[in-house]
XYZ file of C-alpha atoms in Angstrom:
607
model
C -1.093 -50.831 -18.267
C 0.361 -54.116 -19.245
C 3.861 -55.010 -19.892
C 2.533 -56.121 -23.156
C 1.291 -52.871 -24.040
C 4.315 -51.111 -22.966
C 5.897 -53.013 -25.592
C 4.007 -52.112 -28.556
C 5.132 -51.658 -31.678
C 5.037 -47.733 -33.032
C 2.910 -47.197 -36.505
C 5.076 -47.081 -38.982
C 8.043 -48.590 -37.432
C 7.996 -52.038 -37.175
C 9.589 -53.471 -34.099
C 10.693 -50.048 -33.019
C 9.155 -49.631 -29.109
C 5.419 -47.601 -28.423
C 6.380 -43.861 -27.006
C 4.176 -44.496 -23.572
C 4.852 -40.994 -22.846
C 2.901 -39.750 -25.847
C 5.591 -37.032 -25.814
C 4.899 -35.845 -21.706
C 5.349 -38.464 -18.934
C 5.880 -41.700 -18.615
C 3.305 -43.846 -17.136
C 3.413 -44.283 -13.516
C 4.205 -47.903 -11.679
C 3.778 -46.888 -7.803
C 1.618 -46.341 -6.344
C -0.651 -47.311 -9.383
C 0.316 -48.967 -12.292
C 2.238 -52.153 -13.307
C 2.140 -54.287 -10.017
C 2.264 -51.640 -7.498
C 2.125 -53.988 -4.375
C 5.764 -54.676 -4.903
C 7.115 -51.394 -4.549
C 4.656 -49.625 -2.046
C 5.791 -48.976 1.390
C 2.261 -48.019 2.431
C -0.242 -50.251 1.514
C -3.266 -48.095 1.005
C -7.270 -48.410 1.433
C -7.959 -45.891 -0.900
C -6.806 -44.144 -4.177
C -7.172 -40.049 -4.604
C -6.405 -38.852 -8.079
C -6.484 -35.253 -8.680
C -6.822 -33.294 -12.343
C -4.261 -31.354 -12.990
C -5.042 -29.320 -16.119
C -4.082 -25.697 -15.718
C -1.728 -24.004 -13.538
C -4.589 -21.849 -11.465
C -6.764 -25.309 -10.945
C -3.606 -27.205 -9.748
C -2.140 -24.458 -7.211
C -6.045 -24.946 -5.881
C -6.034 -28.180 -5.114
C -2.276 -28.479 -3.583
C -3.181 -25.670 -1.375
C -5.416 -27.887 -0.021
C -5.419 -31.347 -0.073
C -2.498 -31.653 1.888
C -3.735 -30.282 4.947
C -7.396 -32.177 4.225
C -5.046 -35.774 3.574
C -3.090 -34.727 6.767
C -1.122 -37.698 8.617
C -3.071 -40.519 6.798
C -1.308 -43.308 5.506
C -4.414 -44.516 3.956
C -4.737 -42.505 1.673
C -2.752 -42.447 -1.774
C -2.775 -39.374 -3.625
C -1.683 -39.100 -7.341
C -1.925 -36.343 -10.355
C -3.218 -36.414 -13.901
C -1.993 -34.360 -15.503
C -4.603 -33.195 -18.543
C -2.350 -31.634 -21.318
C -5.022 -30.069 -23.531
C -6.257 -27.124 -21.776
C -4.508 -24.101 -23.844
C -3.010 -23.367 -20.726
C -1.221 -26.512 -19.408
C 2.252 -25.197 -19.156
C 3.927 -24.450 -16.084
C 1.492 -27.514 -15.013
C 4.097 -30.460 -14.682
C 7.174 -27.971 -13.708
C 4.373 -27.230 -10.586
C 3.693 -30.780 -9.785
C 7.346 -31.473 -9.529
C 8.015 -29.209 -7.845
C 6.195 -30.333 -4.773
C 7.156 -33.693 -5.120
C 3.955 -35.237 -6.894
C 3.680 -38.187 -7.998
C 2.027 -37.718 -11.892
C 0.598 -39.874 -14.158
C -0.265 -39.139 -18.251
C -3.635 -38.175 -19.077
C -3.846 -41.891 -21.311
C -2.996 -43.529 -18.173
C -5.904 -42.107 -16.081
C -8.550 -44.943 -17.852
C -7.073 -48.090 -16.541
C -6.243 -47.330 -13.056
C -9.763 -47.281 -10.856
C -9.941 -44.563 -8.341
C -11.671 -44.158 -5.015
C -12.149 -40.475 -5.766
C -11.194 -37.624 -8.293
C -10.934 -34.678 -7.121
C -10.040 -31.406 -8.993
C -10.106 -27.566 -9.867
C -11.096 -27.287 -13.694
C -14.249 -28.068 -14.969
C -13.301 -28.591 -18.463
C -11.364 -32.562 -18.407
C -13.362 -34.763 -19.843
C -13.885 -37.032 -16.881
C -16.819 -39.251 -18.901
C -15.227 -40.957 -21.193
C -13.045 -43.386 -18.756
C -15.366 -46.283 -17.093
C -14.881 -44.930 -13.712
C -17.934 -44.582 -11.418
C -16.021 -43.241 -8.529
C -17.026 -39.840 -7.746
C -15.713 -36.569 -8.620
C -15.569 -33.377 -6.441
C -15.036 -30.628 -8.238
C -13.637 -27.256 -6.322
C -13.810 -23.857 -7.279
C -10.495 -22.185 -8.217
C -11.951 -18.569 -8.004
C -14.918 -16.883 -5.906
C -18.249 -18.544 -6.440
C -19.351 -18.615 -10.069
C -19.012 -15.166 -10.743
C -17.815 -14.919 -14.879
C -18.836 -16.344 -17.821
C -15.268 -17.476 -20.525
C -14.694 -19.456 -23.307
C -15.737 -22.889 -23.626
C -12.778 -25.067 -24.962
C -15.120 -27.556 -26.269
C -16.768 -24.906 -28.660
C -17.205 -21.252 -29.611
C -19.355 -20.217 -27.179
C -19.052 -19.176 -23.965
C -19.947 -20.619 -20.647
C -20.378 -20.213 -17.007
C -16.950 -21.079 -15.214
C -16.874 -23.336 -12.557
C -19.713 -25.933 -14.064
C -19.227 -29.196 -15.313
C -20.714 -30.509 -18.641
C -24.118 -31.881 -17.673
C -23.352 -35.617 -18.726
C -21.355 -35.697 -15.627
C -23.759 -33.911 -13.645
C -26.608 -36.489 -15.199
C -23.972 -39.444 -14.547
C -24.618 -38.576 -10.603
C -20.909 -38.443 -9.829
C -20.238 -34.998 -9.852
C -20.097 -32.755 -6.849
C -19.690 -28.867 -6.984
C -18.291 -27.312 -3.927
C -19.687 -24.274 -3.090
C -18.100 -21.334 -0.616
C -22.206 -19.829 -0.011
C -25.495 -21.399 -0.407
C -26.677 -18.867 -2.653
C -24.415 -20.462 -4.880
C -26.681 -23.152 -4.955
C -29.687 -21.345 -6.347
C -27.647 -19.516 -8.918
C -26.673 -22.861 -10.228
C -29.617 -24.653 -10.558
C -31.303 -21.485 -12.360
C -28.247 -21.911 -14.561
C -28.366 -25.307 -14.833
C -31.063 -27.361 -13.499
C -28.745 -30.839 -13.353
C -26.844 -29.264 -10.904
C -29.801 -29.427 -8.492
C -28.753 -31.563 -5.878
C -25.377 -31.771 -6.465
C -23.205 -29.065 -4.482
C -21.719 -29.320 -1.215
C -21.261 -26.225 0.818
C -17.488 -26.163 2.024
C -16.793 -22.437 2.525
C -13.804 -21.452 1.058
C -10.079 -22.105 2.388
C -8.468 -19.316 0.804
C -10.261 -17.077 2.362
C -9.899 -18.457 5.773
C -5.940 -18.238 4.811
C -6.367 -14.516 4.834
C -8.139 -14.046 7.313
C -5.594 -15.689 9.577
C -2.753 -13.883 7.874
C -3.800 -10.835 9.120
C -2.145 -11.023 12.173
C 1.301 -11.229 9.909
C 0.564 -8.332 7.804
C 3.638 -6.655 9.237
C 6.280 -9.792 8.527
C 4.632 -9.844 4.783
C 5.363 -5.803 4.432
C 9.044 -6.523 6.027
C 9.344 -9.858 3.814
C 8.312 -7.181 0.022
C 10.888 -4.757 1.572
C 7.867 -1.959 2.457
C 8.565 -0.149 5.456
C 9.121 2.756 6.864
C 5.824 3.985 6.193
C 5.812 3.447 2.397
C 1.958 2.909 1.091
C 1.992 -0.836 -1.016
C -0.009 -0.483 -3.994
C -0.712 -3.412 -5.417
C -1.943 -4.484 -9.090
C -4.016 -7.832 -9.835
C -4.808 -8.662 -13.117
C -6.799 -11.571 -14.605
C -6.764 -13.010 -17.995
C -8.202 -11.691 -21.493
C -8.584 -7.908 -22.887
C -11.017 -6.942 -20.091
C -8.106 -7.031 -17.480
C -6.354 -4.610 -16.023
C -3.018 -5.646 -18.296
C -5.371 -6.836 -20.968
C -6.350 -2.882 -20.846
C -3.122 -1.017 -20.273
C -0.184 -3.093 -20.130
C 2.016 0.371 -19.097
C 0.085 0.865 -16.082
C 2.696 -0.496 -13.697
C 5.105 1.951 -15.034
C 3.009 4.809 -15.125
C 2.262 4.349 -11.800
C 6.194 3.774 -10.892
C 6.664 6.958 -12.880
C 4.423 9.150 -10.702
C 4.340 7.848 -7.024
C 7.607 9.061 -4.979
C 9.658 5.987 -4.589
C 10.456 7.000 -0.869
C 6.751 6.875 -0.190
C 4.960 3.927 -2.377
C 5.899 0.631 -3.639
C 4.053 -1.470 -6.585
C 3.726 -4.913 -6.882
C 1.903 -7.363 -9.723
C 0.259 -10.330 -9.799
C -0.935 -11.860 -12.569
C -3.896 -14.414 -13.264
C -1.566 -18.177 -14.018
C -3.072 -18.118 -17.343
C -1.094 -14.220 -18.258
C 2.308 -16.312 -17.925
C 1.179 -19.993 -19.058
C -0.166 -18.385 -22.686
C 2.038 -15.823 -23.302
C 5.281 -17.213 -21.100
C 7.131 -15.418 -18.706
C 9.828 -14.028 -20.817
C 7.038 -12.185 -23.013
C 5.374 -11.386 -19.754
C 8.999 -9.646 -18.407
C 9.766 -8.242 -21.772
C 6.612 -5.916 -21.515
C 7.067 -5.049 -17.882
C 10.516 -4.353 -18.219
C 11.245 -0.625 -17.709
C 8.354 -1.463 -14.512
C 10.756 -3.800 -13.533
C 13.780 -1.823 -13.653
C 12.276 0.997 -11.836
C 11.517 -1.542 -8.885
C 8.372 -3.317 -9.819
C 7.605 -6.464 -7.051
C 6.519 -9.145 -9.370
C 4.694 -11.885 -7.135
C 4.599 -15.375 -8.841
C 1.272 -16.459 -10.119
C 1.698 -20.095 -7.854
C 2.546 -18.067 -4.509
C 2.809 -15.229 -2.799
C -0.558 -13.057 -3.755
C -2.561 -14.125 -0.289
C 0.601 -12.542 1.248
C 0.861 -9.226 -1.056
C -2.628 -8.875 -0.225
C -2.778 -8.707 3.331
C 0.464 -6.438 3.211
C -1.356 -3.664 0.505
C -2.497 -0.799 1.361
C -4.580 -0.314 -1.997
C -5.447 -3.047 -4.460
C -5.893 -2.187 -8.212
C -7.892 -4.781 -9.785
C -10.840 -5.892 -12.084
C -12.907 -9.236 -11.962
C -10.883 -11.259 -11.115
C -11.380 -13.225 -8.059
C -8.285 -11.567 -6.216
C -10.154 -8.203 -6.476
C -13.461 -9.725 -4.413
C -11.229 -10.787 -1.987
C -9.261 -7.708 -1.305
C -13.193 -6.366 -0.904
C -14.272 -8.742 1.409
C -10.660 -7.495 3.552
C -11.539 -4.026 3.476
C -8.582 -3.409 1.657
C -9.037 -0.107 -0.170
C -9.870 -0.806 -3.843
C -9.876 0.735 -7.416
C -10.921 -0.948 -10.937
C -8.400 -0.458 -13.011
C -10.799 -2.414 -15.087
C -13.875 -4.811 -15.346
C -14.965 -7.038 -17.695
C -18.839 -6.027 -17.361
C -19.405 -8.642 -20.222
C -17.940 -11.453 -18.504
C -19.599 -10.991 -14.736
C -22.721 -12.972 -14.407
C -25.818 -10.433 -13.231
C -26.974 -10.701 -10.493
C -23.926 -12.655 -8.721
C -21.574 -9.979 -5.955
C -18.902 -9.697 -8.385
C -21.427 -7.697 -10.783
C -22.582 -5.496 -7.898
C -18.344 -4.772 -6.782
C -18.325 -3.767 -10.175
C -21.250 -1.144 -9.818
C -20.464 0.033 -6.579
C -16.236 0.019 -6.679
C -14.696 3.414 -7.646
C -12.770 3.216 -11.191
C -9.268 4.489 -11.859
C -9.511 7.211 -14.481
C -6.885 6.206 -17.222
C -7.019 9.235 -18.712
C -5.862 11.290 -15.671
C -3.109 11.801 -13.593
C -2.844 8.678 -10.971
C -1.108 10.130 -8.281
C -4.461 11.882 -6.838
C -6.584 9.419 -7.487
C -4.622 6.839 -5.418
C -4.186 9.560 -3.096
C -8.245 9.499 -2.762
C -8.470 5.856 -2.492
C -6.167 5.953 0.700
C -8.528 8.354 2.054
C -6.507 11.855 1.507
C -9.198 14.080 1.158
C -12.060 11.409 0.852
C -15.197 13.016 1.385
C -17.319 12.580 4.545
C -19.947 9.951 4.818
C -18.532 8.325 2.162
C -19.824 4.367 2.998
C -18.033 3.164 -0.385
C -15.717 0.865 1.468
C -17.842 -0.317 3.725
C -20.401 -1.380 1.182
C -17.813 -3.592 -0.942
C -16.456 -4.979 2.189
C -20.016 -6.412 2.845
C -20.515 -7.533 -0.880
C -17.355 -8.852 -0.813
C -18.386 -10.899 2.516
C -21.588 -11.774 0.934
C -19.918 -14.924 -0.984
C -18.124 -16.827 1.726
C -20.680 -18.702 4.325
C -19.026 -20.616 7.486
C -15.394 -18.614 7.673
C -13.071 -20.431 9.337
C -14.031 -24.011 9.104
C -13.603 -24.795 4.966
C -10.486 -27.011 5.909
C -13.022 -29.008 8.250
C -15.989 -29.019 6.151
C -13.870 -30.059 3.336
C -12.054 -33.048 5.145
C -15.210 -33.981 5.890
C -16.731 -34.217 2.332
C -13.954 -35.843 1.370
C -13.783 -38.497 3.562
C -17.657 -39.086 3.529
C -16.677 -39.567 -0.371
C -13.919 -41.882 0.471
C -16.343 -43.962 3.046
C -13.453 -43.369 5.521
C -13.058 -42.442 9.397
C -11.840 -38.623 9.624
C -7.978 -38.692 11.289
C -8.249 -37.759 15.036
C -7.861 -33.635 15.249
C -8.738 -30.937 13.356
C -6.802 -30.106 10.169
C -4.537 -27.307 10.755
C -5.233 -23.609 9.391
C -1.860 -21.703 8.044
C -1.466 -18.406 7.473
C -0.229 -17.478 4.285
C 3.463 -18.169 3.654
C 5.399 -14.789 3.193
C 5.630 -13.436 -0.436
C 9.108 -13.741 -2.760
C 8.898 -11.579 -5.740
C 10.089 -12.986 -8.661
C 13.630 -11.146 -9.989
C 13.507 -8.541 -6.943
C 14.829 -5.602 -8.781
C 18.155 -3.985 -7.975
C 17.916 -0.985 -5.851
C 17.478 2.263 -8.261
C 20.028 3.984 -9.269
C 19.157 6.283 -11.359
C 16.045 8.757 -10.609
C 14.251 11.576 -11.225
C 14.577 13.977 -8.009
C 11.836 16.902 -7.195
C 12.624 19.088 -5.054
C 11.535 22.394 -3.232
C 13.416 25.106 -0.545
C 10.218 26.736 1.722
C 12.018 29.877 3.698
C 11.314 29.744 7.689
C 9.137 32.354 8.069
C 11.017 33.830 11.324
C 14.770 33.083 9.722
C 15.918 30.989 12.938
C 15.256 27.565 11.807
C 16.764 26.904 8.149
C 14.907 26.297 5.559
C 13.020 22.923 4.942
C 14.021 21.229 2.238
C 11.351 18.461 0.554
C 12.574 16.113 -1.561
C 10.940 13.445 -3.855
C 12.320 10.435 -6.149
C 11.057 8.746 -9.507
C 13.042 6.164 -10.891
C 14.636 7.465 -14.412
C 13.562 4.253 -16.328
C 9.764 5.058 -16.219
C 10.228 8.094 -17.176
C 8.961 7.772 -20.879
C 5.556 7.384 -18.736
C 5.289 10.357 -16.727
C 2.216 12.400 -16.943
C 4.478 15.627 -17.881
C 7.454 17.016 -15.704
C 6.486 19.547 -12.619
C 7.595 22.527 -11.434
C 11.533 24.300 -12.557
C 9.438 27.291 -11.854
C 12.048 30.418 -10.614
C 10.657 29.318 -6.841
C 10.943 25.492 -7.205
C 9.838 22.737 -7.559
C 13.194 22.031 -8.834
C 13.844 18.982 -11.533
C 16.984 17.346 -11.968
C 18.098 13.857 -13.208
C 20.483 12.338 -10.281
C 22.247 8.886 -11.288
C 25.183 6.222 -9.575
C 28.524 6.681 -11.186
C 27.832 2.273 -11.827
C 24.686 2.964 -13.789
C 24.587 -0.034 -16.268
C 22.192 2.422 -18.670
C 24.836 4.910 -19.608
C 21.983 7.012 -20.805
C 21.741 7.941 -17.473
C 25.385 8.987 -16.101
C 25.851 10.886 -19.778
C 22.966 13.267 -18.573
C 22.826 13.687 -15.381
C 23.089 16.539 -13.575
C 23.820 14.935 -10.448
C 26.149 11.935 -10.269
C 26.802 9.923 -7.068
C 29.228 7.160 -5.824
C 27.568 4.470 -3.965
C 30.725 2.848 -2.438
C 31.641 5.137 0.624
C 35.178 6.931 0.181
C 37.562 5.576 2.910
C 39.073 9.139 3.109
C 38.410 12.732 2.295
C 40.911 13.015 -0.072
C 39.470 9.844 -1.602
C 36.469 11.389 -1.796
C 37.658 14.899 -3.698
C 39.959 12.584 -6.007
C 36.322 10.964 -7.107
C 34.686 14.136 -7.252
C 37.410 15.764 -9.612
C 37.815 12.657 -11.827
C 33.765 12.514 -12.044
C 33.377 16.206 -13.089
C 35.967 15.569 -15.979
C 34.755 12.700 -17.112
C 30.735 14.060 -17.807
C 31.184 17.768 -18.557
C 27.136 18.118 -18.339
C 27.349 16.808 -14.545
C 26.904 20.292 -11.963
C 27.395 18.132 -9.022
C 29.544 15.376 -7.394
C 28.390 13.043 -4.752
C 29.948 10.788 -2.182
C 29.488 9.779 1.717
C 33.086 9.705 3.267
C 32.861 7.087 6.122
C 31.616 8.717 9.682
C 31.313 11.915 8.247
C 28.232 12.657 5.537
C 27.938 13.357 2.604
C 30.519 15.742 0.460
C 29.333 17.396 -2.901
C 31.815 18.797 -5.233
C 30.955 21.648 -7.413
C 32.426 22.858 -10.497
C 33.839 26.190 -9.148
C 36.055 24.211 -6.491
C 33.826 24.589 -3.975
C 32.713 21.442 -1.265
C 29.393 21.175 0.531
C 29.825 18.420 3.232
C 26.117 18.076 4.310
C 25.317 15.645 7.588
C 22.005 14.469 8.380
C 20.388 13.154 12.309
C 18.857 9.457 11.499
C 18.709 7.730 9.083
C 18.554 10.048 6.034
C 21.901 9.246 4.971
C 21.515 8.349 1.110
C 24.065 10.685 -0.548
C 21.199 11.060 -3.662
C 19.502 12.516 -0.722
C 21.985 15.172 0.713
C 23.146 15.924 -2.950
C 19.604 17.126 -3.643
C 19.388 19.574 -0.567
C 22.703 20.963 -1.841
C 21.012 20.944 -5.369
C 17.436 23.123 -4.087
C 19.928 25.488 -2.313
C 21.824 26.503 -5.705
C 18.724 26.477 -8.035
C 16.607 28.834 -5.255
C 19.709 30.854 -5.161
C 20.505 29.834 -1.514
C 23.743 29.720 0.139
C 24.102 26.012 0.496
C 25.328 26.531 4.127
C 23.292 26.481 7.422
C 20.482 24.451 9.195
C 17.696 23.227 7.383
C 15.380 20.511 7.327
C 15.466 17.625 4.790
C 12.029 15.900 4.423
C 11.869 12.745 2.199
C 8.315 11.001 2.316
C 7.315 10.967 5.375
C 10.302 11.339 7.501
C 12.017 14.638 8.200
C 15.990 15.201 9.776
C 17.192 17.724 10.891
C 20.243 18.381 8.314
C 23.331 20.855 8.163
C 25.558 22.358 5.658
C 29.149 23.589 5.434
C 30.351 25.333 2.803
C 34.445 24.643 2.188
C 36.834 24.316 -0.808
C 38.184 20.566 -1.419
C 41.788 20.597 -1.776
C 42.927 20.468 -5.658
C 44.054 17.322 -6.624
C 47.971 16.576 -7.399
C 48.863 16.765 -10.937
C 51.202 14.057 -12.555
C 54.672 15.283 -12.117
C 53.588 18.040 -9.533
């Protein structure tokens, strides 16, 4: 663009100056633009622009041209960014956040690239008088769905260009398996010709983040042999939020908190069409009740290779948890959008379906293989379809580079491009530890009366609990059900109701601790019991009679919600709460004891 042009007058102002940025960005002047040899500090043989138009196409191609442009100074590398795909924001907030250098869609025609590269199918790339060509990746699994075409009211295969660029001879269409190639030109004959078969990086990614699976579990905050369930859903009403938006808090609301975890991810388009405050607003009692919320840009390759069961529908994260073995359940499937015949149809045949209509806790019990029934080859199967669209693992990075740099009619750089393993995940908002729950518990007598009783105890976070599939057990035997809450609870629904209320802040003292206790059963008249820890010396529950339990447990059981609740089964079962027992929560038991005493009473004013 000319100084001249830059200069313009606006329509209807006269003399006022032309808005270049036509209301986005301004145009660029390095390393394109208005005499770009005086400002360069590397010269350049060759000019790269990629197409930036949605938020799941960019995060494609940054994943991997850097890598493929590795250590080569003669290359320049610049964005368009292509504001008119109804999901374009979050676009330029990505592109600057890496640093990018981004020029304005109007911009694009009068600058004359080497090569365009790019993710979305959908910018018009005809209309400028480049003849450069134009490699067009897939930002998904093969070409697996049909979705709205933005140019009309139809729908369309995604993934394919319009065939005047195919006819023009530019385009290329990398492919991750040559069946891909058939299915194309049975689709559409101009494609004939036209792919190039690259594998796919992403899934070499995972595959080398395996190794890692245990830093990714550490990095979500899943240990101590807590089962990761994680939820993927893609866009529109076939998807698995598009279907039942309260599914993350149903499930929340039914798995034990000591032995799962949930996490989200959501398809770029969820958050760039309906924004991320809408997105939170929906999810929020989910959130509150712990919900891992992995950012659309990052972080799912990670959450992935950490789950231990993936939810999902057809979305391409759901094919690749397949082709990982990772246990799997639809949670829905657009059968109307997956193209016959392609592997995400059969996955859809073949992959058990989560029953909305029924309780969820067995059913993800089942997918984890509690009680799956022998000879059952389901996960085997899907792990093969899964494999079925991804030809050459482990070289994409090195078939790409060298696509690219046939394109560019340049020498590879010396060495292979390096393969990374994901980067670990960062949940968006990581929720606050709860703080108020649901607690479950049951007393099972020793059979030969030397041992104590084991006591089992289970958590659901209070703010799901609108979602629960109906409360269990108060039966004269147990389970028992009680509502146990931290005195700090910023809900005071919570504290007001509880029957159990708990200080998280250690007492320095036993008398400390008894002061707390008292003040705390004055203040909520429905509370039965008093919680705190009192440094070096477990847990002490005050009662409303005057009496103290001081409970102590070996390990690392040492959550006073915890300890409360064995004192809690012993009164409801009608159980001295005194004596040996064993405290199981999830999957770790302690051996726990408990010693019936009377706090001191506290000193009146004026005593």
């Amino acid at each position: 663009m000319g100084r001249a042009e830059a200069a313009a007058p606006v329509e209807g102002r006269p003399g006022a100056a032309a808005d270049t940025t036509h209301g986005l960005l301004p145009p660029l002047r390095v390393p394109v633009g208005d005499d770009p040899e005086r400002w360069r500090t590397f010269p350049g043989e060759r000019l790269v622009v990629a197409v930036a138009r949605t938020v799941t196409s960019t995060v494609r191609v940054l994943d991997v041209l850097r890598p493929v442009l590795r250590d080569d100074p003669r290359v320049h590398l610049v964005f368009a960014f292509d504001p008119t795909s109804a999901f374009n924001d979050g676009v330029h907030a990505l592109l600057r956040s890496v640093g990018a250098r981004v020029l304005p869609w109007h911009q694009l025609p009068r600058i004359d690239p080497h090569l365009i590269i790019t993710a979305t199918e959908n910018a018009d790339l005809t209309t400028a008088p480049h003849t450069c060509p134009v490699l067009v990746l897939p930002h998904g699994v093969g070409f697996h769905k049909v979705v709205p075409d933005s140019r009309s009211d139809r729908d369309r295969l995604a993934g394919v260009v319009p065939d005047e660029l195919l006819r023009s001879g530019r385009a290329r269409l990398a492919i991750s398996h040559p069946d891909q190639a058939a299915q194309l030109a049975a689709a559409h004959p101009a494609t004939a010709g036209r792919t190039l078969l690259v594998g796919d990086p992403c899934y070499d990614a995972l595959l080398d983040g395996r190794a890692l699976r245990g830093q990714y579990r550490r990095a979500l905050g899943v240990e101590d042999g807590r089962r990761l369930i994680m939820l993927s859903s893609t866009w529109r009403d076939h998807s698995v939020l598009g279907r039942d938006a309260a599914l993350p808090a149903r499930l929340l609301a039914e798995l034990p908190l000591d032995d799962y975890a949930v996490a989200l991810v959501t398809h770029p388009n969820i958050t760039s069409a309906h924004g991320r405050h809408a997105l939170r607003s929906h999810l929020d009692s989910a959130h509150d009740a712990g919900l891992l919320t992995i950012p659309p840009t990052a972080g799912w390759q990670a959450t992935l290779l950490a789950a231990d069961l993936l939810i999902g529908d057809h979305g391409s994260v759901t094919f690749y948890g397949a082709a990982l073995g990772t246990p799997l359940l639809l949670g829905a499937f657009g059968d109307d959008e997956a193209v016959a015949g392609t592997p995400m149809a059969e996955l859809g045949r073949i992959a058990p379906r989560l029953g909305s209509d029924a309780p969820l806790r067995p059913q993800i019990e089942r997918a984890l293989g509690m009680g799956r029934a022998a000879g059952d080859d389901t996960a085997e199967r899907l792990r093969k379809v899964g494999e079925s669209a991804f030809a050459a693992p482990g070289r994409a990075l090195a078939l790409l580079r060298s696509a690219v740099y046939d394109l560019l009619d340049l020498s590879e750089p010396a060495g292979p491009p390096p393969r990374r393993a994901p980067e670990p995940p960062v949940p968006q908002d990581r929720p606050e530890p709860t703080t108020a729950c649901h607690v479950h518990t049951s007393l099972t007598e020793d059979p030969d009366g030397t041992d104590g009783p084991r006591i089992s105890v289970e958590r659901t976070p209070a703010a799901v609990a609108a979602h629960s599939c109906g409360a269990r057990g108060d039966a004269p035997e147990g389970p028992f059900r009680h509502l146990s809450c931290a005195d700090d609870e910023r809900d005071r629904q919570w504290p007001e109701s509880a029957s159990v209320l708990v200080r998280r802040d250690p007492a320095d003292t036993v008398v400390a601790a008894d002061r707390w206790i008292d003040d705390t059963l004055a203040r909520y008249p429905g509370c039965l019991l008093a919680a705190v820890t009192v440094g070096g010396r477990g847990c002490r529950a005050g009662l409303r009679d005057g009496r103290t339990v001081e409970v102590t447990a070996t390990g690392r059981l040492d959550d006073a919600t915890v300890l409360a609740s064995a004192v809690y089964a012993c009164l409801r079962s009608g159980r001295p709460p005194e004596g040996f027992a064993t405290l199981a929560l999830g999957e770790r038991t302690e051996d726990a004891v408990l010693r019936l005493t009377r706090r001191a009473s506290r000193p009146r004013p004026g005593d």
